[in-house]
mmCIF file of C-alpha atoms and ligand atoms in Angstrom:
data_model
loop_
_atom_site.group_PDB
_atom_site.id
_atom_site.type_symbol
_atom_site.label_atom_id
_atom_site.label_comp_id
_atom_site.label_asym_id
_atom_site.label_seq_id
_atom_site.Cartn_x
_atom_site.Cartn_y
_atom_site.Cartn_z
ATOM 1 C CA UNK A 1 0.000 0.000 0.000
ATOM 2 C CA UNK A 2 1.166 3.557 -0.866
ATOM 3 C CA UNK A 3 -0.338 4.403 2.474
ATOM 4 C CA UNK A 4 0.743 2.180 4.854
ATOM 5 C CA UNK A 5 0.016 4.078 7.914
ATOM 6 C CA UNK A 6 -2.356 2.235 10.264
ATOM 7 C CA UNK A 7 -6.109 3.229 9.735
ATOM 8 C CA UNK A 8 -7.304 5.225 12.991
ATOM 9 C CA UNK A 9 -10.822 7.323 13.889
ATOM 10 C CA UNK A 10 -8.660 10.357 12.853
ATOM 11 C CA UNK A 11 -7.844 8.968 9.367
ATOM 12 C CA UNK A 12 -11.499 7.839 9.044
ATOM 13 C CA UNK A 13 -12.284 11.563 9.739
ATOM 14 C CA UNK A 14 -9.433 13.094 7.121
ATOM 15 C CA UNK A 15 -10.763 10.560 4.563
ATOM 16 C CA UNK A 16 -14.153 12.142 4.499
ATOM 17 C CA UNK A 17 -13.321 15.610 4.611
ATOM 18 C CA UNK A 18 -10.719 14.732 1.765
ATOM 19 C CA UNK A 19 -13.442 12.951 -0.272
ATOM 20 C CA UNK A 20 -11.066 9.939 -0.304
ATOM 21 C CA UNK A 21 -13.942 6.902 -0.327
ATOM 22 C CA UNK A 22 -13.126 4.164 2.549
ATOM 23 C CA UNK A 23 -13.550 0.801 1.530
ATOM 24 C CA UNK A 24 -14.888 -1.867 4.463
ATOM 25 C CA UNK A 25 -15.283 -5.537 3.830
ATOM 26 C CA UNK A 26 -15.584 -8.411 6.783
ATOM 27 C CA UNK A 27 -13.255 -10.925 7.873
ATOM 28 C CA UNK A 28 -13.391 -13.327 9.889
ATOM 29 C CA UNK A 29 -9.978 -15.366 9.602
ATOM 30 C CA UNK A 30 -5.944 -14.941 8.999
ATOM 31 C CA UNK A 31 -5.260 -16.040 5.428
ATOM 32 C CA UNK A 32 -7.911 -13.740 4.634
ATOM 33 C CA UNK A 33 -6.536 -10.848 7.156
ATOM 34 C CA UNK A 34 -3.552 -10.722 5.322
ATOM 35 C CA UNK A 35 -5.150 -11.106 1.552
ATOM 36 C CA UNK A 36 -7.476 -8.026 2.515
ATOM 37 C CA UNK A 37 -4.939 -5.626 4.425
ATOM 38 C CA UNK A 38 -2.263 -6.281 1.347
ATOM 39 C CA UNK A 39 -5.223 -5.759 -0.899
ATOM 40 C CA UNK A 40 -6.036 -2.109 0.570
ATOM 41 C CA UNK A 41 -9.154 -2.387 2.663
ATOM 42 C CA UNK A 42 -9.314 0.331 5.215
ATOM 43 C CA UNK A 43 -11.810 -1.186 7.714
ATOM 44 C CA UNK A 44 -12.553 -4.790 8.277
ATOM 45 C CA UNK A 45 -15.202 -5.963 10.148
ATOM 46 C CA UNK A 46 -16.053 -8.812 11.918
ATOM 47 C CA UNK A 47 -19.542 -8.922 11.526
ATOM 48 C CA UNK A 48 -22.216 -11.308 12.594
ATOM 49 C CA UNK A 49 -22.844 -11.920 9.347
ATOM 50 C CA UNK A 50 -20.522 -14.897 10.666
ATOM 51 C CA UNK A 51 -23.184 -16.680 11.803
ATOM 52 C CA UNK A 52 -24.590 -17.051 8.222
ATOM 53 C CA UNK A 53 -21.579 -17.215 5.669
ATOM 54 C CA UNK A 54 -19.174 -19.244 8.586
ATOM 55 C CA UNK A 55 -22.196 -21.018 10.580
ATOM 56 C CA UNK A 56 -24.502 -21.404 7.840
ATOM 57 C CA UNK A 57 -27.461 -20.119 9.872
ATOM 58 C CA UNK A 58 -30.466 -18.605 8.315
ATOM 59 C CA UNK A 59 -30.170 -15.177 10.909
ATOM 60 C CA UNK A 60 -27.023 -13.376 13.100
ATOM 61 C CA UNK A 61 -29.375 -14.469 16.281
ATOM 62 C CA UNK A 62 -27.331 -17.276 17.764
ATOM 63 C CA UNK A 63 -24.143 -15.852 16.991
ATOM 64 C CA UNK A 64 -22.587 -15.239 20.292
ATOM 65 C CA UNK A 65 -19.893 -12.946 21.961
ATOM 66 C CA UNK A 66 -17.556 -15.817 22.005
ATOM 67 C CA UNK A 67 -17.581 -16.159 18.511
ATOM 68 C CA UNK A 68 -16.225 -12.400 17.711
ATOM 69 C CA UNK A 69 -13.994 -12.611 20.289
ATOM 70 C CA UNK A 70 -12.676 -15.811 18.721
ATOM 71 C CA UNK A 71 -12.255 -14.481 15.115
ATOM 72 C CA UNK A 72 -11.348 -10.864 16.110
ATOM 73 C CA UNK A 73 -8.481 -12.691 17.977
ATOM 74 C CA UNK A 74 -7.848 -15.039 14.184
ATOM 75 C CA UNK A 75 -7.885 -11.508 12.439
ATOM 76 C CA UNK A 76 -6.293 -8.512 14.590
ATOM 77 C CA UNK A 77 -2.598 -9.941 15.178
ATOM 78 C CA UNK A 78 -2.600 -10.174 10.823
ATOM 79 C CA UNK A 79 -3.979 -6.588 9.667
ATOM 80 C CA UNK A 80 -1.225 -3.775 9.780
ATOM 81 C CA UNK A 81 -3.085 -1.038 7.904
ATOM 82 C CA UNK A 82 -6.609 -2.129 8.234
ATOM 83 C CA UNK A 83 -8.981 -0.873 11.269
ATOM 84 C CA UNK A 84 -10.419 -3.443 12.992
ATOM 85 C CA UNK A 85 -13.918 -3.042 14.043
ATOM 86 C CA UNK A 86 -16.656 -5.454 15.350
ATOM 87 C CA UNK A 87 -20.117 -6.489 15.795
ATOM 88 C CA UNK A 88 -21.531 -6.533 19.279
ATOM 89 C CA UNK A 89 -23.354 -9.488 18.606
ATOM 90 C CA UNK A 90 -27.394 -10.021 19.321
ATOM 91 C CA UNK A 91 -28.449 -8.608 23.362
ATOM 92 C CA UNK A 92 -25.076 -8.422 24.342
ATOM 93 C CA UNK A 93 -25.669 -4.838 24.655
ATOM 94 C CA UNK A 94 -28.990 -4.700 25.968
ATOM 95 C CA UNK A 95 -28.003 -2.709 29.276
ATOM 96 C CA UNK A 96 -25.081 -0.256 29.800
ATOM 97 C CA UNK A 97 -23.262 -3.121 31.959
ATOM 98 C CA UNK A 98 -23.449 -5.628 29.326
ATOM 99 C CA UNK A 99 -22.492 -3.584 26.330
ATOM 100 C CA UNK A 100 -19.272 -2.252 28.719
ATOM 101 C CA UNK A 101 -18.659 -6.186 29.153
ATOM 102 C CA UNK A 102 -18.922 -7.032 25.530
ATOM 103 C CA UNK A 103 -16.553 -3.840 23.915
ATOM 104 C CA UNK A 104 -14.006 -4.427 26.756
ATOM 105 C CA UNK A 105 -13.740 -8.230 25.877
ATOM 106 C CA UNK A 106 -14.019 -8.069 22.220
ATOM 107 C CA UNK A 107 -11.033 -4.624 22.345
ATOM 108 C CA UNK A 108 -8.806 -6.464 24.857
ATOM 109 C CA UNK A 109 -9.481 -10.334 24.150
ATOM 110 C CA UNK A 110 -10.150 -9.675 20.403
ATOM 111 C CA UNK A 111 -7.808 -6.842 19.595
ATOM 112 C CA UNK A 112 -10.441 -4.855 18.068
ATOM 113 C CA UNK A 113 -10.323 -1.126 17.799
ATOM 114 C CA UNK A 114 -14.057 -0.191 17.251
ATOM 115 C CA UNK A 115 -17.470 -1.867 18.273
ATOM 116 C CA UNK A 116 -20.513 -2.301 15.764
ATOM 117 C CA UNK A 117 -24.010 -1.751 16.927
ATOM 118 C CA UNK A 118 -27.698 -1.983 15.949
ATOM 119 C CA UNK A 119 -30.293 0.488 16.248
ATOM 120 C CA UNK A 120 -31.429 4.231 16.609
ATOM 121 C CA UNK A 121 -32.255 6.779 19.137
ATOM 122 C CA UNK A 122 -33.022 4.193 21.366
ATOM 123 C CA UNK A 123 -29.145 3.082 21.693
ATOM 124 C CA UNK A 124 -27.803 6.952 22.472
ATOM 125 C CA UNK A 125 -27.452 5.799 26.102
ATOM 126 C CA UNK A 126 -25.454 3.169 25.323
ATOM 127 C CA UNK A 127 -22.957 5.128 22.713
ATOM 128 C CA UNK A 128 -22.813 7.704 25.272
ATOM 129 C CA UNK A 129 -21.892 5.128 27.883
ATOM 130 C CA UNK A 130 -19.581 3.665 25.970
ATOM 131 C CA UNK A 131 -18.100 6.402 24.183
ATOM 132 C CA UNK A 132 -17.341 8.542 27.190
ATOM 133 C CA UNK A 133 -15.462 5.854 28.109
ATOM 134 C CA UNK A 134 -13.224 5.259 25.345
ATOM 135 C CA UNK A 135 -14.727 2.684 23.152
ATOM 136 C CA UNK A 136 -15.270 3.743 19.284
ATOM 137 C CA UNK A 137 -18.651 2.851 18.253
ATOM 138 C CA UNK A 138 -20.297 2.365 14.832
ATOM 139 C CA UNK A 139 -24.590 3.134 14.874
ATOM 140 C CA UNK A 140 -25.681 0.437 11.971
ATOM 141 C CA UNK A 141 -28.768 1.912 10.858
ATOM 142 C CA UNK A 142 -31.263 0.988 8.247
ATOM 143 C CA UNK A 143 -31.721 -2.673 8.430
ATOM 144 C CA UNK A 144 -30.903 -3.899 11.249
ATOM 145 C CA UNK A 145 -30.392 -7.990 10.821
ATOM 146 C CA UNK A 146 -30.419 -8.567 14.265
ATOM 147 C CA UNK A 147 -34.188 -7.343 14.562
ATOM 148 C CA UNK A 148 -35.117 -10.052 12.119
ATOM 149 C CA UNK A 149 -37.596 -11.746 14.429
ATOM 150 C CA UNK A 150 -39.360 -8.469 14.628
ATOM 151 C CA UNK A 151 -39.098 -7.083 11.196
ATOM 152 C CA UNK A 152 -40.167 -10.514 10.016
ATOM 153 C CA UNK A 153 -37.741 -9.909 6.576
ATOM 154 C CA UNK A 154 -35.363 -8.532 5.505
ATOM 155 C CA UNK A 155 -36.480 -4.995 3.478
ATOM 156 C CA UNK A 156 -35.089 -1.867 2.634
ATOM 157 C CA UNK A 157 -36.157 0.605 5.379
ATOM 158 C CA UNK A 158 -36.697 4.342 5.029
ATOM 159 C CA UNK A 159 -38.916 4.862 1.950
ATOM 160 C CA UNK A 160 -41.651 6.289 3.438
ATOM 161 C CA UNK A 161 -41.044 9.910 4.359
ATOM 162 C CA UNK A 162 -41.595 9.709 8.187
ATOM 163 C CA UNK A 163 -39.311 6.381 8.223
ATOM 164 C CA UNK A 164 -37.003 8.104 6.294
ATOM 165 C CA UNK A 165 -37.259 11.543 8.905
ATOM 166 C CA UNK A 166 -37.213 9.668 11.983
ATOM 167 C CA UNK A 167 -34.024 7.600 10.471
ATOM 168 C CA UNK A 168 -32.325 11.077 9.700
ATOM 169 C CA UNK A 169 -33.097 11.783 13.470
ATOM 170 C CA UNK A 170 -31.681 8.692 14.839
ATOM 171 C CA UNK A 171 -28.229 9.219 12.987
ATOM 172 C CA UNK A 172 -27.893 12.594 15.027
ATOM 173 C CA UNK A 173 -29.057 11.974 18.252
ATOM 174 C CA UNK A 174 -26.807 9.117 17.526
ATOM 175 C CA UNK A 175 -23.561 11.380 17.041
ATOM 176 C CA UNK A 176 -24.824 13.565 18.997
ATOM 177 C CA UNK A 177 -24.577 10.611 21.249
ATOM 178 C CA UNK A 178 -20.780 9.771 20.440
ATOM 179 C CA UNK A 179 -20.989 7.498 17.761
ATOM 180 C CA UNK A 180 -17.677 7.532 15.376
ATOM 181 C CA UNK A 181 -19.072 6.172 12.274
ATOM 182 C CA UNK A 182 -22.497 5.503 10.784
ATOM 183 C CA UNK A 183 -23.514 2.350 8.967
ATOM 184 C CA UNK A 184 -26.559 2.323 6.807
ATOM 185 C CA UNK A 185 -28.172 -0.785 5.227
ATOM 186 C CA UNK A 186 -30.516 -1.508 2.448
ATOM 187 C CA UNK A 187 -32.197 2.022 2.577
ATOM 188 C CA UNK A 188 -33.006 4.535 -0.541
ATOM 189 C CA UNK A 189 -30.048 6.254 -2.047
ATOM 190 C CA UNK A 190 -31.361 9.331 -1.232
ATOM 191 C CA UNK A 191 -32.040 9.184 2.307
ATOM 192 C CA UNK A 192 -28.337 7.399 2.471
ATOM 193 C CA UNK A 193 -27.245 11.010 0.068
ATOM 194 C CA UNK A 194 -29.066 12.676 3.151
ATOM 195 C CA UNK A 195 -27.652 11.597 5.853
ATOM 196 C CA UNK A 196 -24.173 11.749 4.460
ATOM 197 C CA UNK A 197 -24.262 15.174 3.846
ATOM 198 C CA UNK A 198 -25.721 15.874 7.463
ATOM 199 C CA UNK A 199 -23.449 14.152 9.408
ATOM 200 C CA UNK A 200 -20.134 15.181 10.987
ATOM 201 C CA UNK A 201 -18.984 11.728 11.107
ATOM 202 C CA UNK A 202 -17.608 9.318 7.938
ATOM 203 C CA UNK A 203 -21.119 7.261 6.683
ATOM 204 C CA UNK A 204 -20.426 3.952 5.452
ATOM 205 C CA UNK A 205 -23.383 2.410 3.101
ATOM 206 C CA UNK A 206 -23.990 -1.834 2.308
ATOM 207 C CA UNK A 207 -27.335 -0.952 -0.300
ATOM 208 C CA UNK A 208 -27.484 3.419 0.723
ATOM 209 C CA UNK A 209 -26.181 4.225 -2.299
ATOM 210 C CA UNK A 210 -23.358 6.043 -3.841
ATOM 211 C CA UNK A 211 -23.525 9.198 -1.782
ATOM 212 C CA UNK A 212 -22.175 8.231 1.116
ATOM 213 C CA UNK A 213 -18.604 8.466 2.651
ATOM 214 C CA UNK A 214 -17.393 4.250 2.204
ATOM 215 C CA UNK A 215 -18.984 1.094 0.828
ATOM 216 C CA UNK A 216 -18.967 -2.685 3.070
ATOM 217 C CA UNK A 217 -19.905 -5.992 1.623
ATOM 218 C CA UNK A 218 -19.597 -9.269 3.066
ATOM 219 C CA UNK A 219 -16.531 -11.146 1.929
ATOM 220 C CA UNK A 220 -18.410 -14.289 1.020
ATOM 221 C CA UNK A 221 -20.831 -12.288 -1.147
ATOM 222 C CA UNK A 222 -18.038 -10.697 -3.177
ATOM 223 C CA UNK A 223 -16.471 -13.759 -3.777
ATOM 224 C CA UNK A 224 -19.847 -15.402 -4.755
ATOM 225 C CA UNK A 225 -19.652 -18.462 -2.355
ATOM 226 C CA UNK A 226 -22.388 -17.308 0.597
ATOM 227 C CA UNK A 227 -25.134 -19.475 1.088
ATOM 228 C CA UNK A 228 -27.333 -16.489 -0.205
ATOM 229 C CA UNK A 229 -25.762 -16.071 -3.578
ATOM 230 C CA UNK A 230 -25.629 -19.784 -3.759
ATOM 231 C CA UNK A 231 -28.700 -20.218 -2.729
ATOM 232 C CA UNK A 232 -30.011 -17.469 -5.382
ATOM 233 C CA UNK A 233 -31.008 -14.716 -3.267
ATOM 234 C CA UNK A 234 -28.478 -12.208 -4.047
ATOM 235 C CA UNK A 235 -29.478 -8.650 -2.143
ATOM 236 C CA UNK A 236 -29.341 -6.415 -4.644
ATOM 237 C CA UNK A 237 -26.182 -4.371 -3.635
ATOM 238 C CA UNK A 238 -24.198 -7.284 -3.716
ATOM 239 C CA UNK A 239 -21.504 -7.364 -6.800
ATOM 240 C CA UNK A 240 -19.770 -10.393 -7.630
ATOM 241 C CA UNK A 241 -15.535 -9.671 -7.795
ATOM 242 C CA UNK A 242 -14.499 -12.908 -9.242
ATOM 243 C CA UNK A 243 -15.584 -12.349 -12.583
ATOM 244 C CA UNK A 244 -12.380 -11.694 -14.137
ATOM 245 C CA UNK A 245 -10.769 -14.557 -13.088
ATOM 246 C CA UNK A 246 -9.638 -17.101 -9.827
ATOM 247 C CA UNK A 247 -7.846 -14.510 -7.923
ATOM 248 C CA UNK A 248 -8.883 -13.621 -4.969
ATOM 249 C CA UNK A 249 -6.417 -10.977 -4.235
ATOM 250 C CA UNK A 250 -7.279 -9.376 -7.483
ATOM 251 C CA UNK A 251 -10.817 -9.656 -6.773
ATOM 252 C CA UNK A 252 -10.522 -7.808 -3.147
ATOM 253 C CA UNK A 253 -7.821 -5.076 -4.960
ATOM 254 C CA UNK A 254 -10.748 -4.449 -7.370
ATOM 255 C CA UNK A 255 -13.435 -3.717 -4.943
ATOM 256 C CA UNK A 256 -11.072 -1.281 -3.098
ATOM 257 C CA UNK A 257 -10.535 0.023 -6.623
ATOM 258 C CA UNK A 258 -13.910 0.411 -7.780
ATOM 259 C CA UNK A 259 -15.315 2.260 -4.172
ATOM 260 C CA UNK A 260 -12.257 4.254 -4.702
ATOM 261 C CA UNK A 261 -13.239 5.346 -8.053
ATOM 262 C CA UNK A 262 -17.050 5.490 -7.242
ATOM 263 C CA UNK A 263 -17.302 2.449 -9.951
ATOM 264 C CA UNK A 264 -18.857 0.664 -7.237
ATOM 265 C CA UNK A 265 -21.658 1.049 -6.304
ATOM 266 C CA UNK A 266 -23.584 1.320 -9.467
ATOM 267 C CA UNK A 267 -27.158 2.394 -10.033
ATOM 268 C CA UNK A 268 -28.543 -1.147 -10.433
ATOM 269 C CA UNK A 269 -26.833 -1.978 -6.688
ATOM 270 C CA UNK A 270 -28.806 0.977 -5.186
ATOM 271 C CA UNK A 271 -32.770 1.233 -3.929
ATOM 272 C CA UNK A 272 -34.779 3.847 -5.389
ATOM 273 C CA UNK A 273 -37.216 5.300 -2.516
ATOM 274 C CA UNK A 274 -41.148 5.158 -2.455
HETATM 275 O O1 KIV B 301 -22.466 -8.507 10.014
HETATM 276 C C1 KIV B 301 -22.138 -7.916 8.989
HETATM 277 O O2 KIV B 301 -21.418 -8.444 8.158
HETATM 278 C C2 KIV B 301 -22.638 -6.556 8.811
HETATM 279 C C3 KIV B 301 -22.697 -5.898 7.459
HETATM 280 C C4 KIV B 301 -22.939 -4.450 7.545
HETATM 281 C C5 KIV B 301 -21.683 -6.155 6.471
HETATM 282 O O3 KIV B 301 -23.043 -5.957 9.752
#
């Protein structure tokens, strides 16, 4: 990497102000902690999404806190560029004293550098809590896939004009809050366009669009070997990097190419609104 420098909140920062697009993928092992970091990713996270493309589960509900401790620990010692951040998985943050548990184990066990987690307005406490206290958070936004059980399926959210207001409220009482970054999923690439410009924080999208500050994808999905794309239910925002050939290193470079460029995503990867 031309930049080798290791990815901080700071850098996250200069990155948006500069315009310079940040490029997140997950990870949720070595061999592929090295592969990503050499191929230029600037955040990788270990998402939940382990409990589907690793566990071959249908939701993120049973993943547990064990299990991202136990692959932030596979990943962390192998990334010397990349930021590491990670999901708090499902509940494990459902009171101030648990979520303090879960970031302290996952930052000192796991090595991670930034927590992940779900929800709106109704998690400022918790940023606060946690952010006055050190701990880096991410608000994921949007859909949330550990609310499946509620939600019923997964759908873009926001495309009704008070969902898409009272989403635009939740990412600042949010900051307001303490959060570092936003994450928004499967919502219109407008409202993602919105909220990018509003905030004072970088805005990473997965489905918001091309409008927003960074792009993340799930490794498996890029690589076209998750049980959804195999299974043929591809989310639309998903782009398959292994077109041009077997190389997976190549295939990674060119996803940090094409978010860098703006190539990626596309208009058929975004969601028009109502
Ligand atoms: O668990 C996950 O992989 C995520 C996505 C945003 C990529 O949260």
């Amino acid at each position: 990497m031309e930049n080798s420098k290791p990815v901080n909140v700071a850098e996250l920062r200069r990155m948006r102000e500069a315009g310079d697009k940040i490029a997140c993928l997950t990870c949720y092992d070595a061999s592929f902690a090295l592969v990503e970091d050499r191929a230029g990713v600037d955040v990788v996270l270990i998402g939940d999404s382990l409990g589907m493309v690793l566990h071959g589960g249908k939701t993120t509900t049973p993943v547990t806190l064990d299990d991202i401790v136990y692959h932030s620990r596979c990943v962390a010692p192998h990334l010397s560029r990349a930021f590491l951040m990670a999901d708090l998985p499902f509940l494990s943050y459902a009171t101030l004293e648990r979520a303090l548990d879960a970031s302290q184990r996952v930052m000192q066990e796991g090595g991670a550098k930034m927590v992940k987690l779900e929800g709106g307005r109704e998690q400022a406490s918790i940023v606060e809590y946690l952010a006055v206290r050190g701990v880096p958070v991410c608000a994921h936004l949007g859909l949330q896939p550990q609310f499946i059980h509620k939600m019923g399926a997964f759908r873009v959210q926001g495309r009704e004009d008070a969902a898409a207001e009272a989403m635009l409220h939740d990412a600042r009482v949010l900051v307001e809050a303490g959060a570092d970054l936003l994450l928004l999923e499967c919502i219109p690439a407008e409202l993602g366009k919105r909220i990018a410009a509003e905030s004072s924080v970088p805005v990473i999208g997965i489905g918001a669009g091309a409008d927003v500050d960074g792009q993340i994808l799930v490794l498996h999905d890029i690589l076209n070997i998750s049980p959804t794309v195999t299974l043929g239910r591809t989310p639309r925002f998903v782009k398959n990097y292994m077109t041009d050939g077997a190389d997976i290193e190549r295939a990674i470079g060119n996803y940090v190419a094409e978010v860098k460029s703006g190539a990626y995503p596309a208009p058929e990867h975004c969601f028009a609104g109502a």
